[in-house]
């Protein structure tokens, strides 16, 4: 039994069941025993591998897309180049390398990283030398300036609350106890005004997930971009509208039960992109696009072919596999989606198509 599990059992035994959001927060961010507070979870020695760790091509494509959006919006200077949840700093390093030939881009860019983990902050500083990096605990302290932002696998780790449909109301899923072990349970039926609009497309027993922190981040992001200009590229796994239980845990690159070894496994849930777009009003949301389609539109295959010409043997095989993993529909190409956000009067974003219907608050 982990140290955090003992603390959670003691807390629940005294005060009663806790929400899934509270459980996720404790497991991921507890200052002593939280998953992100105590380790570097990335790569083959960690618990999962993200797209920037798979291939430099991912960051290169994103970097050039950001630079083109910056040029299309008049090349403002200075501007904030920001990343939410930057991991080891690999993505930002690839973005900076890919854009070093864009005239004026590096001179105007001020790099800001939103990162809660002290372990990962140290990795990011090491990775990005000699670039000056400013760290933030939250998006709210970013400077008042044009904001060009990327968030790759950031929103999936934010705490969710789960609700199960029960007639015209809902029961909230909670973490409680069965004997002396953690167990999932349900509250009594209760109204949830935030889910009134989901009574039309769900039925008894359906699970819907709400991520209030994600909506708060998006609202603040919208304030920055609406006031100062800029854009955001959001890449994560999920779909346009949440339905079903997607709460999951990963340890040593394999799924594990969500209540096992709290604090020692990564906890995530699929992202509800419709909710993100709603929260970003009045920004214009470009059409949610599969990652593979997005990367192909940006020219990843041509880049892969150019790199392949310098490789052979196992290195070439690994390179080909990385391209497939990032783009193929049976791998990350379809599971992961891209959402782009700009002001309504801004030019279209590279790799994405503007879809006014998805930008509306009612999603129609």
Short mmCIF file of C-alpha atoms in Angstrom, two decimals:
data_model
loop_
_atom_site.label_atom_id
_atom_site.label_comp_id
_atom_site.label_asym_id
_atom_site.label_seq_id
_atom_site.Cartn_x
_atom_site.Cartn_y
_atom_site.Cartn_z
CA UNK A 1 0.00 0.00 0.00
CA UNK A 2 1.45 3.37 -1.02
CA UNK A 3 1.87 6.19 1.48
CA UNK A 4 -0.72 8.28 -0.36
CA UNK A 5 -3.22 5.42 -0.34
CA UNK A 6 -2.98 5.27 3.45
CA UNK A 7 -3.65 9.00 3.67
CA UNK A 8 -6.63 8.79 1.34
CA UNK A 9 -8.18 5.89 3.25
CA UNK A 10 -7.77 7.79 6.49
CA UNK A 11 -9.32 10.93 4.98
CA UNK A 12 -12.31 9.11 3.50
CA UNK A 13 -12.93 7.08 6.67
CA UNK A 14 -13.24 10.34 8.62
CA UNK A 15 -14.92 12.71 6.15
CA UNK A 16 -16.66 10.46 3.62
CA UNK A 17 -16.23 9.81 -0.12
CA UNK A 18 -14.40 12.26 -2.36
CA UNK A 19 -14.99 13.26 -5.98
CA UNK A 20 -12.95 11.81 -8.82
CA UNK A 21 -11.51 15.32 -9.23
CA UNK A 22 -10.26 15.38 -5.64
CA UNK A 23 -8.78 11.91 -6.07
CA UNK A 24 -6.96 12.92 -9.26
CA UNK A 25 -5.63 16.09 -7.67
CA UNK A 26 -4.20 14.23 -4.69
CA UNK A 27 -2.70 11.48 -6.82
CA UNK A 28 -1.06 13.78 -9.33
CA UNK A 29 -0.14 16.88 -7.34
CA UNK A 30 0.22 15.94 -3.66
CA UNK A 31 3.40 17.84 -2.63
CA UNK A 32 5.06 14.77 -1.07
CA UNK A 33 3.50 11.76 -2.76
CA UNK A 34 1.96 13.13 -5.97
CA UNK A 35 2.85 11.54 -9.28
CA UNK A 36 4.11 14.70 -10.99
CA UNK A 37 5.74 16.10 -7.86
CA UNK A 38 8.07 13.13 -7.42
CA UNK A 39 9.22 11.90 -10.83
CA UNK A 40 9.92 12.35 -14.51
CA UNK A 41 7.19 10.17 -16.05
CA UNK A 42 8.24 10.41 -19.70
CA UNK A 43 10.05 8.07 -22.07
CA UNK A 44 10.98 4.42 -21.98
CA UNK A 45 12.07 4.61 -18.34
CA UNK A 46 8.86 6.36 -17.32
CA UNK A 47 5.22 5.42 -17.68
CA UNK A 48 4.27 6.91 -21.05
CA UNK A 49 5.73 8.50 -24.18
CA UNK A 50 4.30 11.64 -25.78
CA UNK A 51 4.51 12.70 -29.42
CA UNK A 52 7.53 15.02 -28.98
CA UNK A 53 9.48 12.13 -27.44
CA UNK A 54 8.60 9.88 -30.40
CA UNK A 55 10.08 12.12 -33.11
CA UNK A 56 11.49 15.59 -33.60
CA UNK A 57 9.15 15.94 -36.58
CA UNK A 58 6.16 16.56 -34.33
CA UNK A 59 7.68 19.66 -32.76
CA UNK A 60 9.12 20.84 -36.05
CA UNK A 61 5.71 20.80 -37.71
CA UNK A 62 4.09 22.60 -34.77
CA UNK A 63 6.88 25.16 -34.61
CA UNK A 64 6.53 26.09 -38.26
CA UNK A 65 2.74 26.29 -37.88
CA UNK A 66 3.13 28.67 -34.93
CA UNK A 67 5.67 30.77 -36.84
CA UNK A 68 3.36 31.00 -39.86
CA UNK A 69 0.46 32.06 -37.63
CA UNK A 70 2.75 34.70 -36.08
CA UNK A 71 3.68 36.01 -39.53
CA UNK A 72 0.05 35.96 -40.68
CA UNK A 73 -0.92 38.10 -37.68
CA UNK A 74 1.66 40.76 -38.49
CA UNK A 75 4.70 39.38 -36.62
CA UNK A 76 3.98 41.16 -33.32
CA UNK A 77 7.00 41.96 -31.14
CA UNK A 78 7.44 41.10 -28.37
CA UNK A 79 5.15 38.12 -28.02
CA UNK A 80 4.67 35.27 -25.56
CA UNK A 81 5.63 31.82 -26.82
CA UNK A 82 4.04 29.55 -24.25
CA UNK A 83 3.51 25.88 -23.56
CA UNK A 84 1.17 24.29 -21.05
CA UNK A 85 2.56 21.15 -19.38
CA UNK A 86 5.88 21.12 -21.27
CA UNK A 87 7.18 17.78 -20.00
CA UNK A 88 10.95 17.60 -20.39
CA UNK A 89 11.01 20.66 -22.67
CA UNK A 90 11.45 18.50 -25.76
CA UNK A 91 8.56 20.04 -27.71
CA UNK A 92 9.64 23.61 -27.01
CA UNK A 93 13.24 22.76 -27.94
CA UNK A 94 12.07 21.36 -31.29
CA UNK A 95 9.83 24.40 -31.86
CA UNK A 96 12.76 26.75 -31.25
CA UNK A 97 15.10 24.77 -33.48
CA UNK A 98 12.58 24.62 -36.34
CA UNK A 99 11.90 28.37 -36.20
CA UNK A 100 15.46 29.68 -35.91
CA UNK A 101 15.45 30.59 -39.59
CA UNK A 102 12.21 32.62 -39.40
CA UNK A 103 13.33 36.27 -39.53
CA UNK A 104 12.55 38.12 -36.29
CA UNK A 105 10.79 35.20 -34.60
CA UNK A 106 13.39 34.41 -31.94
CA UNK A 107 14.15 38.07 -31.29
CA UNK A 108 10.49 38.73 -30.55
CA UNK A 109 9.70 35.51 -28.66
CA UNK A 110 9.64 35.37 -24.86
CA UNK A 111 9.38 31.75 -23.70
CA UNK A 112 6.97 31.03 -20.85
CA UNK A 113 6.19 27.56 -19.52
CA UNK A 114 3.25 26.64 -17.29
CA UNK A 115 4.48 23.75 -15.16
CA UNK A 116 3.53 22.57 -11.65
CA UNK A 117 6.20 19.88 -11.21
CA UNK A 118 9.53 20.98 -9.69
CA UNK A 119 11.17 17.86 -11.12
CA UNK A 120 10.06 18.69 -14.65
CA UNK A 121 10.89 22.39 -14.30
CA UNK A 122 14.50 21.40 -13.72
CA UNK A 123 14.47 19.16 -16.82
CA UNK A 124 13.02 21.97 -18.92
CA UNK A 125 15.66 24.48 -17.89
CA UNK A 126 18.42 21.99 -18.72
CA UNK A 127 16.87 21.11 -22.07
CA UNK A 128 16.32 24.69 -23.23
CA UNK A 129 19.72 26.21 -22.40
CA UNK A 130 20.65 28.89 -23.46
CA UNK A 131 17.06 30.11 -23.94
CA UNK A 132 15.76 32.15 -21.00
CA UNK A 133 12.63 30.49 -19.64
CA UNK A 134 10.02 31.94 -17.28
CA UNK A 135 7.99 29.39 -15.34
CA UNK A 136 4.42 29.83 -14.11
CA UNK A 137 2.21 27.85 -11.77
CA UNK A 138 -0.87 28.78 -13.80
CA UNK A 139 -1.85 30.45 -17.04
CA UNK A 140 -3.18 33.47 -15.17
CA UNK A 141 0.28 34.97 -14.63
CA UNK A 142 1.36 35.01 -18.27
CA UNK A 143 2.29 38.53 -19.44
CA UNK A 144 -0.16 40.81 -21.21
CA UNK A 145 1.10 40.36 -24.75
CA UNK A 146 0.20 38.53 -27.98
CA UNK A 147 0.08 34.86 -27.02
CA UNK A 148 1.13 31.98 -29.26
CA UNK A 149 0.55 28.84 -27.24
CA UNK A 150 0.72 25.08 -27.57
CA UNK A 151 -0.74 22.49 -25.20
CA UNK A 152 0.14 18.88 -26.00
CA UNK A 153 -1.37 16.29 -23.65
CA UNK A 154 -2.03 18.92 -21.01
CA UNK A 155 -5.80 18.90 -20.64
CA UNK A 156 -6.11 15.11 -20.28
CA UNK A 157 -4.37 15.28 -16.88
CA UNK A 158 -6.65 17.94 -15.38
CA UNK A 159 -9.08 16.66 -12.71
CA UNK A 160 -12.52 15.61 -13.91
CA UNK A 161 -15.82 14.98 -12.19
CA UNK A 162 -17.92 12.07 -13.43
CA UNK A 163 -21.72 11.89 -13.50
CA UNK A 164 -23.95 8.95 -14.35
CA UNK A 165 -27.36 9.67 -15.88
CA UNK A 166 -30.29 8.75 -13.62
CA UNK A 167 -33.69 9.68 -15.05
CA UNK A 168 -33.80 13.45 -15.39
CA UNK A 169 -30.90 13.86 -12.99
CA UNK A 170 -27.46 12.53 -12.29
CA UNK A 171 -25.48 10.60 -9.70
CA UNK A 172 -21.90 11.70 -9.15
CA UNK A 173 -19.21 9.02 -9.23
CA UNK A 174 -17.08 9.14 -6.10
CA UNK A 175 -14.14 7.39 -4.48
CA UNK A 176 -15.10 5.80 -1.18
CA UNK A 177 -14.31 2.67 0.79
CA UNK A 178 -15.32 -0.97 0.76
CA UNK A 179 -13.97 -2.28 4.01
CA UNK A 180 -10.44 -0.92 4.20
CA UNK A 181 -9.93 -0.54 0.44
CA UNK A 182 -10.66 2.28 -2.00
CA UNK A 183 -13.73 1.70 -4.15
CA UNK A 184 -15.90 3.60 -6.65
CA UNK A 185 -19.46 4.49 -5.73
CA UNK A 186 -22.35 6.82 -6.57
CA UNK A 187 -24.14 9.62 -4.76
CA UNK A 188 -27.91 9.88 -4.52
CA UNK A 189 -29.58 11.47 -7.58
CA UNK A 190 -28.99 15.22 -7.82
CA UNK A 191 -29.51 18.01 -10.35
CA UNK A 192 -26.45 19.18 -12.28
CA UNK A 193 -27.33 22.41 -14.14
CA UNK A 194 -24.09 22.28 -16.13
CA UNK A 195 -25.37 19.06 -17.73
CA UNK A 196 -28.91 20.19 -18.57
CA UNK A 197 -27.95 20.33 -22.25
CA UNK A 198 -26.82 16.68 -22.12
CA UNK A 199 -30.25 15.31 -21.21
CA UNK A 200 -31.10 15.36 -24.93
CA UNK A 201 -28.24 13.10 -26.07
CA UNK A 202 -27.75 10.69 -23.16
CA UNK A 203 -29.78 7.93 -21.54
CA UNK A 204 -29.92 6.20 -18.17
CA UNK A 205 -26.55 4.79 -17.18
CA UNK A 206 -24.48 6.99 -19.50
CA UNK A 207 -21.44 8.63 -17.94
CA UNK A 208 -20.49 12.22 -18.73
CA UNK A 209 -17.30 13.88 -17.54
CA UNK A 210 -16.83 17.56 -16.68
CA UNK A 211 -13.44 19.20 -16.33
CA UNK A 212 -13.95 22.55 -14.59
CA UNK A 213 -10.20 23.34 -14.43
CA UNK A 214 -9.95 22.93 -18.21
CA UNK A 215 -12.80 25.36 -18.73
CA UNK A 216 -11.10 27.85 -16.42
CA UNK A 217 -7.83 27.59 -18.34
CA UNK A 218 -9.64 28.06 -21.64
CA UNK A 219 -11.53 31.11 -20.38
CA UNK A 220 -8.27 32.74 -19.29
CA UNK A 221 -6.62 31.78 -22.58
CA UNK A 222 -9.51 33.36 -24.47
CA UNK A 223 -9.11 36.56 -22.45
CA UNK A 224 -5.42 36.83 -23.40
CA UNK A 225 -5.89 36.15 -27.10
CA UNK A 226 -9.04 38.28 -27.43
CA UNK A 227 -7.27 41.23 -25.81
CA UNK A 228 -3.82 40.92 -27.38
CA UNK A 229 -4.04 38.58 -30.37
CA UNK A 230 -2.30 35.28 -30.95
CA UNK A 231 -3.36 31.68 -31.27
CA UNK A 232 -3.47 28.34 -29.47
CA UNK A 233 -2.87 24.83 -30.76
CA UNK A 234 -4.35 22.19 -28.45
CA UNK A 235 -3.43 18.55 -29.07
CA UNK A 236 -4.84 15.76 -26.95
CA UNK A 237 -6.77 12.53 -27.06
CA UNK A 238 -10.52 12.70 -26.86
CA UNK A 239 -13.44 13.74 -29.04
CA UNK A 240 -15.91 16.54 -29.72
CA UNK A 241 -18.34 15.61 -26.92
CA UNK A 242 -17.75 13.60 -23.75
CA UNK A 243 -19.67 10.38 -23.25
CA UNK A 244 -18.59 7.27 -21.38
CA UNK A 245 -16.16 6.50 -18.58
CA UNK A 246 -12.69 7.45 -19.87
CA UNK A 247 -10.93 7.76 -16.50
CA UNK A 248 -7.76 5.68 -16.75
CA UNK A 249 -4.38 4.96 -15.18
CA UNK A 250 -1.06 4.09 -16.80
CA UNK A 251 2.04 2.64 -15.17
CA UNK A 252 5.14 1.26 -16.91
CA UNK A 253 3.46 1.88 -20.29
CA UNK A 254 0.50 -0.39 -19.42
CA UNK A 255 -3.03 0.23 -18.13
CA UNK A 256 -3.65 -0.43 -14.42
CA UNK A 257 -6.79 -0.04 -12.24
CA UNK A 258 -7.36 3.63 -11.39
CA UNK A 259 -7.50 3.00 -7.65
CA UNK A 260 -4.30 0.94 -7.48
CA UNK A 261 -1.15 2.50 -5.99
CA UNK A 262 -2.34 6.14 -5.81
CA UNK A 263 0.44 8.56 -6.60
CA UNK A 264 2.46 5.97 -8.50
CA UNK A 265 0.50 5.88 -11.78
CA UNK A 266 -0.47 8.55 -14.29
CA UNK A 267 -4.18 9.40 -14.25
CA UNK A 268 -5.91 10.89 -17.28
CA UNK A 269 -9.29 11.20 -19.01
CA UNK A 270 -10.28 11.90 -22.60
CA UNK A 271 -10.68 15.56 -23.47
CA UNK A 272 -14.08 17.02 -24.34
CA UNK A 273 -13.13 19.37 -27.17
CA UNK A 274 -16.61 20.83 -27.41
CA UNK A 275 -16.37 21.96 -23.79
CA UNK A 276 -12.98 23.55 -24.52
CA UNK A 277 -14.37 25.45 -27.50
CA UNK A 278 -17.42 26.60 -25.51
CA UNK A 279 -15.20 27.89 -22.70
CA UNK A 280 -13.02 29.80 -25.18
CA UNK A 281 -15.84 32.07 -26.38
CA UNK A 282 -15.50 34.62 -28.03
CA UNK A 283 -12.55 33.04 -29.85
CA UNK A 284 -13.09 31.28 -33.16
CA UNK A 285 -12.49 27.53 -33.00
CA UNK A 286 -11.06 25.90 -36.10
CA UNK A 287 -12.43 22.48 -37.00
CA UNK A 288 -11.28 19.76 -34.64
CA UNK A 289 -8.91 17.71 -36.77
CA UNK A 290 -7.26 14.30 -36.30
CA UNK A 291 -3.57 14.63 -35.49
CA UNK A 292 -2.54 12.57 -38.51
CA UNK A 293 -4.47 14.78 -40.92
CA UNK A 294 -3.08 17.93 -39.27
CA UNK A 295 0.52 16.74 -39.52
CA UNK A 296 0.09 15.60 -43.13
CA UNK A 297 -1.30 19.00 -44.10
CA UNK A 298 1.78 20.61 -42.54
CA UNK A 299 4.10 18.42 -44.61
CA UNK A 300 5.33 15.78 -42.19
CA UNK A 301 5.72 13.12 -44.89
CA UNK A 302 8.02 15.32 -46.97
CA UNK A 303 10.05 16.05 -43.82
CA UNK A 304 10.15 12.33 -42.98
CA UNK A 305 11.44 11.51 -46.46
CA UNK A 306 14.14 14.16 -46.21
CA UNK A 307 15.34 12.80 -42.88
CA UNK A 308 15.13 9.20 -44.10
CA UNK A 309 17.68 9.93 -46.81
CA UNK A 310 20.35 10.31 -44.11
CA UNK A 311 19.45 7.10 -42.25
CA UNK A 312 19.88 3.36 -42.65
CA UNK A 313 19.43 0.12 -40.76
CA UNK A 314 17.77 0.26 -37.34
CA UNK A 315 17.78 4.06 -37.31
CA UNK A 316 15.77 4.11 -40.54
CA UNK A 317 13.35 1.47 -39.26
CA UNK A 318 12.82 3.47 -36.07
CA UNK A 319 12.25 6.67 -38.06
CA UNK A 320 9.64 5.01 -40.30
CA UNK A 321 7.89 3.57 -37.23
CA UNK A 322 7.81 7.00 -35.57
CA UNK A 323 6.19 8.60 -38.63
CA UNK A 324 3.57 5.85 -38.66
CA UNK A 325 2.91 6.15 -34.94
CA UNK A 326 2.30 9.88 -35.17
CA UNK A 327 0.07 9.81 -38.26
CA UNK A 328 -1.52 6.42 -38.90
CA UNK A 329 -5.25 6.08 -38.09
CA UNK A 330 -4.59 2.84 -36.14
CA UNK A 331 -2.13 4.60 -33.86
CA UNK A 332 -2.02 8.25 -32.68
CA UNK A 333 -3.28 9.65 -35.99
CA UNK A 334 -6.98 9.38 -35.15
CA UNK A 335 -7.07 9.02 -31.36
CA UNK A 336 -5.40 12.41 -30.92
CA UNK A 337 -7.15 15.57 -32.11
CA UNK A 338 -6.05 19.15 -32.75
CA UNK A 339 -8.10 22.24 -31.93
CA UNK A 340 -6.96 25.67 -33.06
CA UNK A 341 -8.15 28.94 -31.54
CA UNK A 342 -7.80 32.53 -32.79
CA UNK A 343 -9.76 35.74 -32.77
CA UNK A 344 -12.56 35.70 -35.32
CA UNK A 345 -10.80 38.35 -37.43
CA UNK A 346 -7.48 36.47 -37.58
CA UNK A 347 -6.33 34.48 -40.63
CA UNK A 348 -6.90 30.73 -40.75
CA UNK A 349 -4.36 28.58 -38.98
CA UNK A 350 -1.90 26.33 -40.85
CA UNK A 351 -3.05 22.71 -41.00
CA UNK A 352 -6.58 23.50 -39.82
CA UNK A 353 -9.83 24.68 -41.36
CA UNK A 354 -12.09 27.25 -39.77
CA UNK A 355 -15.47 25.88 -38.78
CA UNK A 356 -17.82 28.60 -37.61
CA UNK A 357 -20.44 26.09 -36.44
CA UNK A 358 -18.08 24.56 -33.87
CA UNK A 359 -17.08 28.01 -32.65
CA UNK A 360 -20.63 28.77 -31.47
CA UNK A 361 -21.32 28.40 -27.76
CA UNK A 362 -24.26 26.10 -28.38
CA UNK A 363 -22.17 23.77 -30.57
CA UNK A 364 -24.79 23.80 -33.36
#
